[in-house]
Structure formats: C-alpha cells, structure tokens
Coordinates of C-alpha atoms and ligand atoms in Angstrom, one line a residue:
M218 CA 178.2 8.4 -141.1
A219 CA 178.0 8.5 -137.3
E220 CA 177.1 5.4 -135.5
I221 CA 173.4 5.3 -134.5
S222 CA 173.1 4.4 -130.9
T223 CA 169.9 2.6 -130.3
T224 CA 168.1 3.1 -127.0
R225 CA 164.9 1.6 -128.3
E226 CA 162.7 -0.9 -126.6
P227 CA 163.0 -4.3 -128.3
S228 CA 159.6 -4.0 -130.1
S229 CA 159.6 -0.4 -131.2
P230 CA 157.3 0.0 -134.1
P231 CA 158.5 1.7 -137.3
S232 CA 158.3 5.5 -137.4
G233 CA 154.9 7.1 -137.6
P234 CA 152.9 9.7 -135.8
P235 CA 153.0 9.7 -132.0
A236 CA 150.7 7.0 -130.6
A237 CA 148.5 9.2 -128.5
K238 CA 147.0 12.3 -130.0
K239 CA 149.0 15.2 -128.6
A240 CA 147.3 18.3 -127.2
R241 CA 148.1 21.6 -129.0
L242 CA 149.9 24.3 -127.1
D243 CA 147.0 26.7 -127.3
D244 CA 144.4 24.1 -126.2
P245 CA 142.7 25.0 -122.9
P246 CA 144.4 23.0 -120.1
K247 CA 142.7 19.7 -119.5
V248 CA 142.7 17.6 -116.4
D249 CA 144.4 14.3 -116.9
V250 CA 141.8 11.5 -116.9
Q251 CA 143.3 8.4 -115.5
G252 CA 142.1 4.8 -116.2
D253 CA 139.4 5.7 -118.7
A254 CA 140.2 2.6 -120.8
A255 CA 137.6 -0.2 -120.0
P256 CA 139.3 -3.3 -118.5
P257 CA 138.5 -6.6 -120.2
P258 CA 135.6 -8.3 -118.5
G259 CA 136.8 -10.6 -115.8
N260 CA 140.1 -12.2 -116.5
A261 CA 139.2 -13.0 -120.1
K262 CA 142.1 -12.9 -122.5
P263 CA 141.4 -12.3 -126.2
P264 CA 140.9 -15.6 -128.0
K265 CA 144.1 -17.0 -129.5
K266 CA 144.3 -16.9 -133.3
S267 CA 144.6 -20.3 -134.9
K268 CA 147.9 -20.8 -136.9
K269 CA 146.0 -20.6 -140.1
Q270 CA 144.3 -17.3 -139.2
K271 CA 147.5 -15.8 -137.8
F272 CA 149.4 -16.3 -141.1
K273 CA 146.5 -15.1 -143.2
D274 CA 147.2 -11.6 -142.0
L275 CA 148.5 -10.1 -145.2
P276 CA 148.8 -6.3 -145.2
E277 CA 145.8 -4.2 -146.1
A278 CA 145.7 -3.6 -149.8
C279 CA 147.6 -0.5 -150.9
S280 CA 148.7 0.4 -147.3
S281 CA 152.3 1.3 -146.7
E282 CA 152.9 -2.2 -145.4
D283 CA 151.5 -3.6 -148.7
V284 CA 153.8 -1.4 -150.7
L285 CA 156.8 -2.8 -148.7
W286 CA 155.3 -6.3 -149.1
Q287 CA 155.3 -6.0 -152.9
E288 CA 158.9 -4.8 -152.8
I289 CA 159.9 -7.8 -150.7
K290 CA 158.1 -10.0 -153.2
D291 CA 160.3 -8.5 -156.0
I292 CA 163.4 -9.3 -154.1
L293 CA 162.5 -12.8 -152.8
G294 CA 160.5 -13.9 -155.8
A295 CA 156.7 -14.3 -155.9
E296 CA 156.8 -18.1 -155.8
Y297 CA 158.9 -18.2 -152.7
V298 CA 156.6 -15.6 -151.0
D299 CA 153.4 -17.4 -152.0
T300 CA 154.7 -20.7 -150.7
A301 CA 155.8 -19.1 -147.4
V302 CA 152.3 -17.6 -147.1
K303 CA 150.6 -20.9 -147.8
E304 CA 152.9 -22.7 -145.3
G305 CA 152.4 -20.0 -142.6
T306 CA 156.1 -19.4 -142.3
V307 CA 156.2 -15.7 -143.3
R308 CA 157.1 -14.7 -139.7
K309 CA 159.8 -17.3 -139.1
S310 CA 162.7 -14.9 -138.9
P311 CA 166.2 -16.1 -139.1
F312 CA 167.3 -13.3 -136.8
E313 CA 166.8 -12.5 -133.1
Q314 CA 165.8 -9.1 -131.8
R315 CA 168.9 -6.9 -131.3
Q316 CA 171.0 -9.3 -133.4
E317 CA 173.8 -7.6 -135.2
L318 CA 174.6 -8.6 -138.8
E319 CA 176.1 -7.6 -142.1
V320 CA 173.8 -6.9 -145.0
E321 CA 174.1 -6.1 -148.7
V322 CA 171.7 -3.4 -150.0
V323 CA 169.9 -4.5 -153.2
A324 CA 167.2 -1.9 -153.7
M325 CA 165.5 1.2 -152.3
S326 CA 162.0 1.0 -150.8
S327 CA 159.3 3.5 -151.7
S328 CA 159.5 5.0 -148.3
G329 CA 163.2 5.8 -148.7
T330 CA 164.7 2.9 -146.7
A331 CA 167.2 0.5 -148.1
L332 CA 166.2 -3.1 -148.8
A333 CA 169.0 -5.6 -148.1
T334 CA 169.8 -9.3 -147.9
S335 CA 172.3 -11.1 -145.7
S336 CA 174.4 -14.1 -146.4
S337 CA 174.1 -15.0 -142.7
A338 CA 170.3 -15.6 -143.1
S339 CA 169.3 -19.3 -142.9
R340 CA 166.4 -18.6 -145.4
P341 CA 165.7 -15.9 -148.1
W342 CA 164.8 -12.8 -146.0
V343 CA 164.9 -9.0 -146.4
V344 CA 166.4 -6.6 -144.0
V345 CA 165.0 -3.0 -144.0
V346 CA 167.5 -0.4 -142.9
P347 CA 167.6 3.4 -143.2
F348 CA 170.2 5.7 -144.7
C349 CA 171.9 3.2 -147.0
V350 CA 171.8 2.9 -150.8
P351 CA 172.1 0.0 -153.3
G352 CA 175.6 -1.5 -153.7
E353 CA 176.5 -0.8 -150.1
T354 CA 177.3 -3.2 -147.3
A355 CA 176.4 -2.2 -143.8
R356 CA 176.4 -3.4 -140.2
V357 CA 172.9 -3.3 -138.7
R358 CA 171.0 -4.2 -135.5
V359 CA 167.6 -5.9 -135.9
Y360 CA 164.8 -4.4 -133.7
N361 CA 161.7 -5.9 -135.3
N362 CA 160.8 -9.0 -137.2
S363 CA 157.8 -9.0 -139.5
R364 CA 156.5 -10.8 -142.7
L365 CA 159.6 -12.1 -144.5
H366 CA 161.6 -9.1 -143.3
S367 CA 163.4 -7.6 -140.3
V368 CA 163.6 -4.0 -139.6
A369 CA 167.0 -2.8 -138.4
D370 CA 169.0 0.2 -137.2
L371 CA 172.0 1.2 -139.1
I372 CA 175.2 0.8 -137.0
E373 CA 177.7 1.7 -139.8
V374 CA 178.1 1.6 -143.5
I375 CA 181.0 -0.8 -144.1
T376 CA 181.4 -0.3 -147.8
P377 CA 179.9 2.9 -149.1
N378 CA 178.8 3.3 -152.7
P379 CA 180.4 6.5 -153.8
T380 CA 178.5 6.6 -157.1
I381 CA 175.3 7.3 -155.2
R382 CA 176.3 8.5 -151.7
D383 CA 178.0 11.8 -150.9
D384 CA 177.9 12.5 -147.2
S385 CA 179.4 15.9 -147.7
L386 CA 175.9 17.0 -149.0
V387 CA 174.3 16.4 -145.6
E388 CA 173.3 19.8 -144.1
C389 CA 171.5 18.7 -140.9
K390 CA 173.3 17.6 -137.7
Y391 CA 170.3 15.4 -136.9
F392 CA 170.4 13.5 -140.2
G393 CA 170.8 9.8 -139.5
T394 CA 168.9 10.1 -136.1
C395 CA 165.8 12.1 -137.0
G396 CA 163.0 10.3 -138.8
G397 CA 162.1 13.3 -141.0
C398 CA 164.6 13.1 -143.8
Q399 CA 165.9 10.0 -145.7
Y400 CA 167.9 11.4 -148.6
Q401 CA 170.3 14.2 -147.5
M402 CA 173.3 12.0 -148.6
L403 CA 172.1 11.9 -152.2
S404 CA 172.5 14.5 -155.0
Y405 CA 169.3 16.2 -155.8
E406 CA 169.3 14.6 -159.3
K407 CA 169.4 11.2 -157.6
Q408 CA 166.5 12.1 -155.3
L409 CA 164.4 13.1 -158.2
E410 CA 165.3 9.9 -160.1
L411 CA 164.3 7.8 -157.0
K412 CA 161.0 9.6 -156.8
R413 CA 160.2 8.9 -160.4
D414 CA 161.0 5.2 -159.8
V415 CA 158.5 5.2 -156.9
V416 CA 155.8 6.5 -159.3
V417 CA 156.7 3.9 -162.0
K418 CA 156.6 1.1 -159.4
A419 CA 153.3 2.4 -158.0
Y420 CA 151.6 2.3 -161.4
T421 CA 153.2 -1.1 -162.2
K422 CA 152.1 -2.7 -158.9
F423 CA 148.8 -1.0 -157.9
S424 CA 147.0 0.2 -161.0
D425 CA 146.4 -3.0 -162.9
I426 CA 146.7 -0.9 -166.1
P427 CA 148.4 -2.8 -168.9
S428 CA 151.7 -1.4 -169.9
S429 CA 150.4 -0.7 -173.4
S430 CA 147.9 1.8 -171.8
M431 CA 150.5 3.5 -169.6
P432 CA 152.0 6.8 -170.8
P433 CA 155.8 7.2 -170.0
I434 CA 156.2 8.6 -166.5
E435 CA 157.6 12.1 -166.8
S436 CA 160.7 13.2 -164.9
T437 CA 160.0 14.5 -161.4
M438 CA 159.4 18.3 -161.2
P439 CA 162.1 19.7 -159.0
S440 CA 161.6 22.1 -156.1
P441 CA 163.3 25.4 -156.6
L442 CA 164.6 25.2 -153.0
Q443 CA 166.0 22.0 -151.6
Y444 CA 166.6 23.3 -148.1
N445 CA 164.8 26.2 -146.4
Y446 CA 161.5 25.3 -148.2
R447 CA 159.2 23.8 -145.6
T448 CA 156.5 26.2 -144.5
K449 CA 155.1 24.2 -141.6
I450 CA 156.7 22.1 -138.9
T451 CA 155.1 20.5 -135.8
P452 CA 157.8 19.7 -133.2
H453 CA 156.3 17.8 -130.3
F454 CA 157.1 16.7 -126.7
N455 CA 155.8 14.5 -124.0
A456 CA 154.6 15.8 -120.7
P457 CA 156.8 15.1 -117.7
N458 CA 156.1 11.8 -115.9
K459 CA 155.4 11.5 -112.2
T460 CA 159.0 11.2 -111.2
Q461 CA 160.1 14.0 -113.3
R462 CA 157.3 16.1 -112.0
S463 CA 158.2 15.5 -108.4
N464 CA 161.5 17.4 -108.8
P465 CA 160.8 20.5 -110.8
D466 CA 163.8 22.7 -111.3
N467 CA 162.1 25.5 -113.2
P468 CA 164.3 25.7 -116.3
Q469 CA 164.1 29.0 -118.2
N470 CA 165.8 28.2 -121.4
D471 CA 167.6 25.6 -123.5
T472 CA 170.8 25.7 -121.3
D473 CA 169.0 24.6 -118.1
K474 CA 166.5 22.3 -119.8
P475 CA 166.4 18.9 -118.1
S476 CA 168.1 16.3 -120.4
W477 CA 165.0 14.1 -120.4
F478 CA 162.8 16.8 -121.9
N479 CA 163.0 16.6 -125.7
I480 CA 161.2 18.9 -128.1
G481 CA 161.5 17.8 -131.7
F482 CA 160.6 15.0 -134.0
N483 CA 160.6 11.2 -133.7
R484 CA 163.8 9.3 -133.8
V485 CA 164.0 7.2 -137.0
G486 CA 162.1 4.0 -136.7
T487 CA 160.6 4.9 -133.3
Q488 CA 158.0 7.0 -131.6
K489 CA 160.6 8.4 -129.2
V490 CA 161.0 12.2 -129.5
I491 CA 164.5 13.5 -130.0
D492 CA 165.5 17.1 -129.2
I493 CA 165.7 19.2 -132.3
E494 CA 167.0 22.8 -132.1
D495 CA 167.0 23.6 -135.8
C496 CA 165.5 22.1 -138.9
P497 CA 167.3 23.2 -142.1
I498 CA 164.6 22.1 -144.5
S499 CA 162.3 24.7 -142.8
T500 CA 162.0 28.3 -144.1
P501 CA 164.3 30.9 -142.5
V502 CA 161.4 32.5 -140.6
I503 CA 160.5 29.2 -139.0
R504 CA 164.2 28.4 -138.2
A505 CA 164.5 31.9 -136.6
A506 CA 161.3 31.4 -134.5
L507 CA 162.1 27.9 -133.2
P508 CA 164.4 28.9 -130.3
A509 CA 161.8 31.2 -128.7
V510 CA 159.0 28.6 -129.2
R511 CA 161.2 26.0 -127.5
A512 CA 162.1 28.4 -124.7
N513 CA 158.5 29.1 -124.0
A514 CA 157.7 25.3 -123.8
I515 CA 160.7 24.7 -121.6
A516 CA 159.7 27.6 -119.2
N517 CA 156.3 26.0 -118.9
L518 CA 157.2 22.4 -118.9
Y519 CA 155.8 21.5 -115.5
T520 CA 152.4 22.8 -116.5
Y521 CA 151.8 20.2 -119.2
K522 CA 149.7 17.2 -118.2
K523 CA 149.7 15.7 -121.7
G524 CA 152.1 15.7 -124.7
V525 CA 152.0 18.7 -126.9
S526 CA 152.3 19.3 -130.6
L527 CA 153.6 22.7 -131.4
I528 CA 153.0 24.5 -134.7
L529 CA 155.3 26.9 -136.6
R530 CA 153.9 28.2 -140.0
D531 CA 155.5 30.6 -142.4
S532 CA 153.1 33.4 -143.2
L533 CA 152.8 36.7 -144.9
P534 CA 151.6 39.4 -142.6
L535 CA 147.8 39.5 -142.6
S536 CA 147.7 43.3 -142.8
T537 CA 150.7 44.6 -144.5
T538 CA 152.2 48.0 -143.3
N539 CA 155.3 49.7 -144.5
A540 CA 157.2 48.3 -141.6
D541 CA 156.5 44.8 -142.8
I542 CA 158.0 45.4 -146.2
A543 CA 161.5 44.0 -146.6
E544 CA 164.2 45.8 -148.7
N545 CA 163.3 43.8 -151.9
G546 CA 159.7 45.1 -151.7
E547 CA 158.2 41.8 -150.6
P548 CA 156.4 41.8 -147.2
K549 CA 158.5 40.3 -144.5
H550 CA 157.4 36.8 -143.5
I551 CA 156.3 36.1 -140.0
C552 CA 156.0 32.8 -138.1
V553 CA 152.5 31.8 -136.8
T554 CA 152.8 29.7 -133.7
N555 CA 149.2 29.7 -132.5
H556 CA 147.0 26.8 -133.8
R557 CA 144.1 29.2 -133.9
G558 CA 146.0 31.9 -135.7
R559 CA 145.6 32.6 -139.4
V560 CA 148.2 32.1 -142.1
R561 CA 148.5 33.9 -145.4
E562 CA 150.5 32.7 -148.5
R563 CA 150.9 33.9 -152.0
V564 CA 150.8 31.3 -154.9
G565 CA 151.6 33.1 -158.2
P566 CA 149.2 36.1 -158.4
N567 CA 146.8 34.7 -155.7
L568 CA 146.6 35.1 -152.0
F569 CA 145.4 32.4 -149.7
E570 CA 144.4 32.6 -146.0
Y571 CA 143.6 29.7 -143.8
P572 CA 143.6 28.6 -140.2
A573 CA 147.0 27.6 -139.0
S574 CA 145.8 24.2 -137.9
S575 CA 144.2 23.3 -141.3
F576 CA 145.6 21.8 -144.5
F577 CA 147.7 23.7 -146.9
Q578 CA 150.6 22.4 -149.1
N579 CA 153.9 22.8 -147.2
N580 CA 156.3 23.9 -149.9
N581 CA 155.3 27.3 -151.3
C582 CA 158.2 27.6 -153.7
V583 CA 157.1 24.7 -155.9
M584 CA 153.4 25.6 -155.9
P585 CA 153.5 28.0 -159.0
S586 CA 155.1 25.1 -161.1
L587 CA 152.4 22.7 -159.8
V588 CA 149.5 25.0 -160.6
S589 CA 151.0 26.0 -164.0
Y590 CA 151.5 22.4 -164.9
V591 CA 147.9 21.5 -164.1
R592 CA 146.7 24.4 -166.2
E593 CA 148.9 23.5 -169.1
R594 CA 147.9 19.9 -169.1
I595 CA 144.2 20.9 -169.0
F596 CA 144.4 23.4 -171.9
D597 CA 147.5 23.0 -174.0
S598 CA 147.5 19.2 -174.4
A599 CA 143.8 18.8 -174.9
P600 CA 142.9 17.0 -178.1
S601 CA 142.0 19.6 -180.8
D602 CA 138.6 18.1 -181.4
T603 CA 137.3 18.7 -177.8
P604 CA 135.6 21.8 -176.7
T605 CA 137.6 24.3 -174.6
P606 CA 136.8 23.7 -170.9
T607 CA 134.7 26.3 -169.3
H608 CA 133.7 24.6 -165.9
L609 CA 136.0 23.5 -163.1
V610 CA 135.0 21.2 -160.2
D611 CA 137.6 21.1 -157.4
T612 CA 137.0 18.1 -155.2
Y613 CA 138.8 17.9 -151.8
C614 CA 139.5 21.5 -152.4
G615 CA 140.9 22.6 -148.9
A616 CA 141.3 26.4 -148.8
G617 CA 140.7 26.5 -152.6
L618 CA 144.2 26.2 -154.0
F619 CA 143.3 24.8 -157.4
A620 CA 139.9 26.3 -157.7
I621 CA 141.2 29.8 -157.1
S622 CA 144.5 29.5 -158.9
L623 CA 142.8 28.2 -162.0
A624 CA 139.6 30.3 -161.8
S625 CA 140.9 32.9 -164.3
S626 CA 140.8 30.2 -167.0
F627 CA 137.2 29.1 -166.4
K628 CA 133.7 30.6 -166.5
I629 CA 132.3 28.7 -163.5
V630 CA 134.1 27.0 -160.6
A631 CA 132.7 24.8 -157.8
G632 CA 134.7 23.4 -154.9
I633 CA 133.8 20.9 -152.1
E634 CA 135.7 20.0 -148.9
L635 CA 134.9 18.1 -145.7
S636 CA 136.6 20.5 -143.3
V637 CA 134.2 23.4 -142.5
E638 CA 137.0 25.7 -141.5
S639 CA 138.9 25.0 -144.8
I640 CA 135.7 25.6 -146.9
Q641 CA 135.1 28.9 -145.0
A642 CA 138.7 29.8 -145.8
A643 CA 138.1 29.0 -149.5
S644 CA 135.1 31.3 -149.6
I645 CA 137.1 34.1 -148.0
N646 CA 139.9 33.4 -150.4
A647 CA 137.6 33.8 -153.4
K648 CA 136.7 37.3 -152.1
L649 CA 140.4 38.0 -151.3
N650 CA 141.1 37.3 -154.9
S651 CA 138.1 39.3 -156.2
L652 CA 136.3 36.2 -157.6
P653 CA 132.6 36.7 -157.6
P654 CA 130.3 34.1 -156.1
F655 CA 128.0 31.7 -157.9
P656 CA 125.1 32.0 -158.5
R657 CA 125.7 35.7 -159.5
P658 CA 124.2 37.9 -156.8
V659 CA 121.0 39.6 -157.9
G660 CA 121.7 43.1 -159.4
T661 CA 125.3 42.4 -160.3
S662 CA 126.1 43.5 -163.8
K663 CA 126.8 40.7 -166.3
D664 CA 129.7 42.7 -167.8
N665 CA 132.0 42.5 -164.8
V666 CA 131.0 39.0 -163.8
N667 CA 132.5 36.5 -166.2
R668 CA 133.8 34.2 -163.5
M669 CA 131.8 32.7 -160.8
I670 CA 132.9 30.5 -157.9
T671 CA 131.2 28.5 -155.2
F672 CA 132.4 26.4 -152.3
Q673 CA 130.4 24.1 -150.2
P674 CA 131.1 21.9 -147.2
G675 CA 130.5 18.2 -147.5
D676 CA 131.8 14.8 -148.7
A677 CA 133.4 15.0 -152.1
T678 CA 130.7 12.7 -153.6
Q679 CA 128.0 15.2 -153.0
I680 CA 129.5 17.6 -155.5
F681 CA 128.1 15.7 -158.4
S682 CA 124.5 16.5 -157.6
V683 CA 125.5 20.2 -157.3
V684 CA 127.2 20.3 -160.7
S685 CA 124.8 18.0 -162.5
K686 CA 123.9 20.8 -164.9
F687 CA 127.5 21.5 -165.8
P688 CA 128.2 20.5 -169.4
A689 CA 130.3 17.4 -168.9
S690 CA 132.2 17.8 -172.2
E691 CA 133.4 21.3 -171.1
T692 CA 134.1 20.4 -167.5
V693 CA 137.4 19.6 -165.7
V694 CA 137.4 17.7 -162.4
V695 CA 140.4 18.1 -160.1
I696 CA 140.7 15.5 -157.4
D697 CA 143.2 16.0 -154.5
P698 CA 142.1 13.5 -151.8
P699 CA 143.9 12.6 -148.5
R700 CA 146.5 9.7 -148.5
K701 CA 143.8 7.0 -148.5
G702 CA 142.6 8.1 -151.9
C703 CA 139.0 8.2 -153.1
D704 CA 136.3 5.7 -152.1
E705 CA 134.2 3.7 -154.6
P706 CA 131.1 5.8 -154.4
F707 CA 133.1 8.8 -155.4
I708 CA 134.6 7.0 -158.4
E709 CA 131.2 5.7 -159.3
Q710 CA 129.8 9.3 -159.4
L711 CA 132.9 10.7 -161.1
V712 CA 132.6 8.2 -163.9
G713 CA 128.8 8.7 -164.1
F714 CA 129.3 12.4 -164.5
G715 CA 131.8 11.9 -167.3
A716 CA 133.9 15.2 -167.3
Q717 CA 136.0 15.6 -170.3
T718 CA 139.2 15.9 -168.2
V719 CA 140.1 14.6 -164.8
V720 CA 143.3 15.8 -163.0
Y721 CA 144.2 13.6 -160.0
V722 CA 146.7 15.2 -157.6
S723 CA 147.9 13.0 -154.8
C724 CA 150.4 12.8 -151.9
N725 CA 150.1 9.0 -152.1
V726 CA 150.9 7.7 -155.6
H727 CA 149.9 4.1 -154.6
T728 CA 146.3 4.9 -153.8
Q729 CA 146.3 7.2 -156.8
A730 CA 147.5 4.4 -159.1
R731 CA 144.8 2.1 -157.6
D732 CA 142.0 4.7 -158.2
V733 CA 143.2 5.7 -161.7
G734 CA 143.1 2.0 -162.6
M735 CA 139.5 1.7 -161.3
I736 CA 138.5 4.8 -163.3
L737 CA 140.1 3.5 -166.5
R738 CA 138.3 0.2 -166.2
R739 CA 134.8 1.6 -166.0
D740 CA 132.5 2.7 -168.8
V741 CA 131.6 6.3 -168.7
G742 CA 127.8 6.6 -168.8
G743 CA 126.0 8.5 -171.5
K744 CA 122.6 10.3 -170.9
D745 CA 120.8 7.4 -172.6
G746 CA 122.2 4.9 -170.1
K747 CA 124.5 3.5 -172.8
A748 CA 128.3 3.7 -172.4
K749 CA 129.7 6.9 -173.9
G750 CA 133.4 6.1 -173.7
K751 CA 136.3 5.4 -171.4
Y752 CA 139.0 7.4 -169.7
V753 CA 142.6 7.1 -170.9
L754 CA 145.6 8.0 -168.8
E755 CA 147.3 10.8 -170.7
S756 CA 150.2 11.7 -168.4
V757 CA 151.7 11.1 -164.9
R758 CA 154.3 13.3 -163.3
G759 CA 155.8 13.4 -159.8
F760 CA 156.4 16.7 -158.1
D761 CA 159.0 17.2 -155.4
L762 CA 157.2 18.9 -152.6
F763 CA 159.6 17.5 -149.9
P764 CA 163.2 17.5 -151.0
Q765 CA 165.6 15.4 -148.7
T766 CA 162.7 13.1 -148.0
A767 CA 161.2 10.1 -149.9
H768 CA 157.8 11.8 -150.3
V769 CA 156.5 12.4 -153.8
E770 CA 153.3 14.2 -155.0
S771 CA 151.9 12.8 -158.2
V772 CA 149.7 14.4 -160.9
A773 CA 147.8 12.2 -163.3
V774 CA 145.8 13.6 -166.2
L775 CA 142.9 11.5 -167.6
R776 CA 140.8 12.3 -170.7
L777 CA 137.5 10.9 -171.8
V778 CA 137.7 9.2 -175.2
E779 CA 134.2 9.0 -176.5
G780 CA 133.2 6.0 -178.4
Q781 CA 135.8 3.8 -176.8
T782 CA 134.1 1.3 -174.7
E783 CA 136.2 -1.8 -175.1
G784 CA 139.4 -2.8 -173.3
M785 CA 142.0 -0.5 -172.0
D786 CA 144.5 -0.4 -174.8
V787 CA 144.4 3.2 -175.8
D788 CA 147.6 3.5 -177.8
S789 CA 145.7 4.7 -180.8
A790 CA 143.5 7.1 -178.8
V791 CA 146.2 9.3 -177.2
Ligands
LIG169 C1 145.5 16.6 -149.7 S1 144.3 17.8 -149.1 C2 144.1 18.8 -150.5 C3 143.6 20.2 -150.3 C4 143.7 21.2 -151.4 N1 143.4 20.6 -152.7 C5 145.1 21.8 -151.5 O1 145.9 21.4 -152.3 O2 145.4 22.7 -150.6 C6 142.9 16.8 -149.0 C7 141.7 17.6 -148.5 O3 140.6 16.7 -148.5 C8 139.7 16.9 -147.4 N2 138.9 15.7 -147.3 C9 139.2 14.6 -146.7 N3 138.2 13.7 -146.9 C10 137.2 14.3 -147.6 C11 136.0 13.9 -148.2 N4 135.5 12.7 -148.0 N5 135.3 14.8 -148.9 C12 135.8 16.0 -149.2 N6 137.0 16.5 -148.7 C13 137.7 15.6 -147.9 C14 140.7 17.3 -146.3 O4 140.0 18.0 -145.3 C15 141.8 18.0 -147.0 O5 141.6 19.4 -147.0

C-alpha cells in the first residue's frame, strides 16, 4: 500500500461531513456575510471545567464515539477503563501528536478502522488506524489523542496479513487516501462477514436483550454489484480564499485547474477535500457525467463565495422516448446534476420519483432483495395462528419505498414522513404505480379498489392517531428512521398501538439495537388497559447497501406474542 502523506493540521478531527454547511451549485448566489458570529461579551473566557467535570465527559450513549468506546473497553478490559474514568486519566496519552510508532492490530472497529495496541505505550492504550486488518503490524503517525485511544494515519503496513488482505482487489486509485471506502483490500465474503460481526456486536452491547432472547444473526445479504452500484454522489469543494481570488487565471478544464482547487471527497480522517476525478463505486452514468460536472465547476470557480456540494444522481429518464431506450430494451439512464431536478428509479415492478435533493436509498441493485426479504418475513414466517396482515403502516416513509413496494400485499396502507417534499413525492408515486388513494374517492367502484393508500406529512409519532382504527392484530408497522433512531414518545405509541408485526429497517444498527431492546422490555397494552403481551425479536439481518465501505443496513423483525407479559426469555415463544 502506498505511503499516506499527511498534511493535516495537528488537531484534525476524525472524518465526517464538512464543518460548514456547503451551498448547493444551483442555489441562488449569496453575498458572503462576514463576522456574523457574536463575539463573547467583553474579554470573558468560558469558565474552565474542573478536573472532575472534565473527565466525566463520557461519549453520548449510542453515538459513534460510544460505539468506539465500547470496543476500546473490550480491548483494555472494563476494570481498567472504569478505574481510568474514576481517576480522571482517560486522556493521559502515552503518545505525542505526530509521534510515529509501530502497532499490532488486534480487532476491527464498527466503522471499519483497525484497533491496535503498541508495545511502546507506557500504559494500556488503543491506537485507531485506517486500512489495516487484525494480525498486521503497521507504522503509524498519531494525529489526535482522545479517551484511552489515539487516532493515527497509516504510514505503512509492515507485516501484512495475507489471510485477510489482498491489495490486488483494490480498484480505486484514491483508496487509502479518500475517506469514502474502508474495505477495498478485502474479499467480498470477508466484507460481508465483518458487517455481520458489527450487527452481532451492536445487539450484544446496545440492546440489553439477554442472549437467550436473541435470534441468531443471519448472514449479510450481499449486493449484486460491488462496484458501479452507488446511485448518488456529492463531491464538494471550498470557495477560493482571498489570496487565491486575487490572482484568477480563468481555468477552463481539469488540465489548467489550479492545484489548490480540489473537487471531491474528504481525505480520510480529515475535513480536507481531496481531488477526485472518478469514483468506481458509482454507477456508470455518474462516472461518465463527473468530468463535465467538474469542468463546469472549474470554469466558474472564481464565482463561488462559499463552498459547494455538487450532486450527481443516477436516474431513469422522466419521460421515456424511443431514443432513450438502450439496445437491451431498458431505458438509458441519465445523470441528474441539479439539486432541484427530479429523479426516477425502478425497484422491482414499481417506479419511484423524488426530488434530487431528498432521501432515497443509494444502491438500486440490492433494493429488490431488501423489499422481497421484508415481504417474506412479514408473511411467510408469521406464526400460523395469527391472522394474515391486511394493513401496513410505513413510518419515516420517505418517497414511499416500503409502502408502495409492499402495497400489493395489503388492503390499506398509510405512510408518514417529516419531509414535505418527500411526502409529496410519495403521493405522486402512489399514482405513478396506480395505487388508489385512501379514503376511497366518492363514486369509485368498490370492485377495482381493493388497495388504498395514504401519505401524510408530520412526525412519525402522529401516525398512531391516524391509524387508531386499524385492526392491530392484522397490522404491520415498518420503521425506517434516520441514524439517530426513534425517540421515546414514538416507541411509547408504537407499543401502545400493538401491531402484530414490526419491521425495523435501519442504517444505524446501534440505535436500532437500543430501540429494539426498549420495545421488547415494554408491555404491549390491551384495550382494557391490561398488558396484552410482549414483542419478541424474531430475526435480524444485515444488508450490504454500501460494498467496499463499513456501512451496514439492518432489518429486525418483531412479533407480538399475546399473553406473554413476563420477562424477555422468549425461547419457547418463537
Ligand atoms: C432512512 S430514511 C428512510 C426513508 C424511506 N423509508 C426509504 O427507504 O426511502 C428516514 C426518513 O425519515 C424522515 N424523518 C426524519 N425524522 C422524522 C420524524 N421525526 N418523523 C417522520 N419522518 C422523519 C427523513 O426525512 C427520511 O426521509
């Protein structure tokens, strides 16, 4: 692997979204407002934290820092960690900033970095380093010290582990520098295995579900494509600074682009943009469109007063003509580069349209397996003594992916979503797929209306008053919240409603595990106010929506077991 040259500032934070919200390319030009941050009154400095306060700052529960913290505890031992917390020594690093050292990798973290230890450390301490695997030794350079761990750049792998690493698999020239992918040096089987491990660890650490109540975690569902799959990318760039602006040289294309102007993604472990001319995990239509999108940004570079986040989304043509049909009979895909444009996708037999700037899953090729799996779990594995589900409630429904894809299996479907533009898209999608609205419009014949669908904007919790008349024993609730998961009022209402089946889809298995644990611990209320039963966790399976990265989508299926109101040991119930 090539040496990673680090040009970072000493205290670069770990990778994440750019600090300042970037403007979008098609936003109207805005005048730069200078100095709008209020200065502190007088010369007052923020009060210093006392030593006790300072070291109490454990990571927020279930945050990505907390996930790493639990993994560090596993390596260093809970007793050692608890003592260090009590004594206020968790930040006493044995290493200096920019210190180079040799480390031995002992585990993988849930975010795809390697967790290592070093014999040169004067106390038990973990070093987090990218692009390495267990069993390897590596030379690294520390750039950040935190709670019982340092974060480091990889300089070189000294002893590779050939049973896990195969560098010949790497397909991207930016791999090892770009923060987007973590796993290109691993076989696909290994990537799937690691993702399953993440799901197992998440439920072990964050759900509080006793092992006797946990179903075996299923193998990760693979993505049919492991490259060329990503249907959306958002390369970004910073606006030129004052000095750069004072000497414009009017570049026209990539060849005369000033070297300081980078359009791409964040360098691993930093918020510094690196120049990216191609992204092999993106779909062919996005890869083909990227040079022209870059050239346009380069030609206009001195007009930008703020950083910009570009968008490239793979889409079917909105109105298909013969010229749009490729030789195989499928419409030719196009690339939508306007944030205000519309995108169209097919998932199985259904079409979905949505605004380019709104949420839709970013790997189209695995969507049919995801939707089929959800349908199979709802119907095929339902206990034989429960009624066939007839009603579907899709919470956090976005543009209606689950509501519309599953509608053919239900009589009535209701969806809710906070984003007004997504919910408008969902209603349009219901029409696009010939699903009649609910309640049935006056005068429509009963014969041709056996499926009815409604979408409403609002907080997910509000849906339970809308569907209060749905027969709970014949209802399925799909939950697909953002990374932070559901809030307590939602869980309260969900359990109060008491649907027969709950399918929880999540891009953050840690908050999913936390929420599922909360649901399982509560009694499900009956109409008489007495407890009716409890949910049991029937299955959990990861889906690989993002090959070459550490991300894993997780689907958990919960069933209500009536009459069970004690404990959580459900071995006999499932
Ligand atoms: C992970 S996306 C899932 C969307 C959809 N199920 C899909 O697969 O395309 C989560 C969605 O929840 C929406 N959302 C966020 N907070 C919400 C809330 N409190 N109530 C309802 N929807 C919310 C977001 O706008 C986003 O569309």
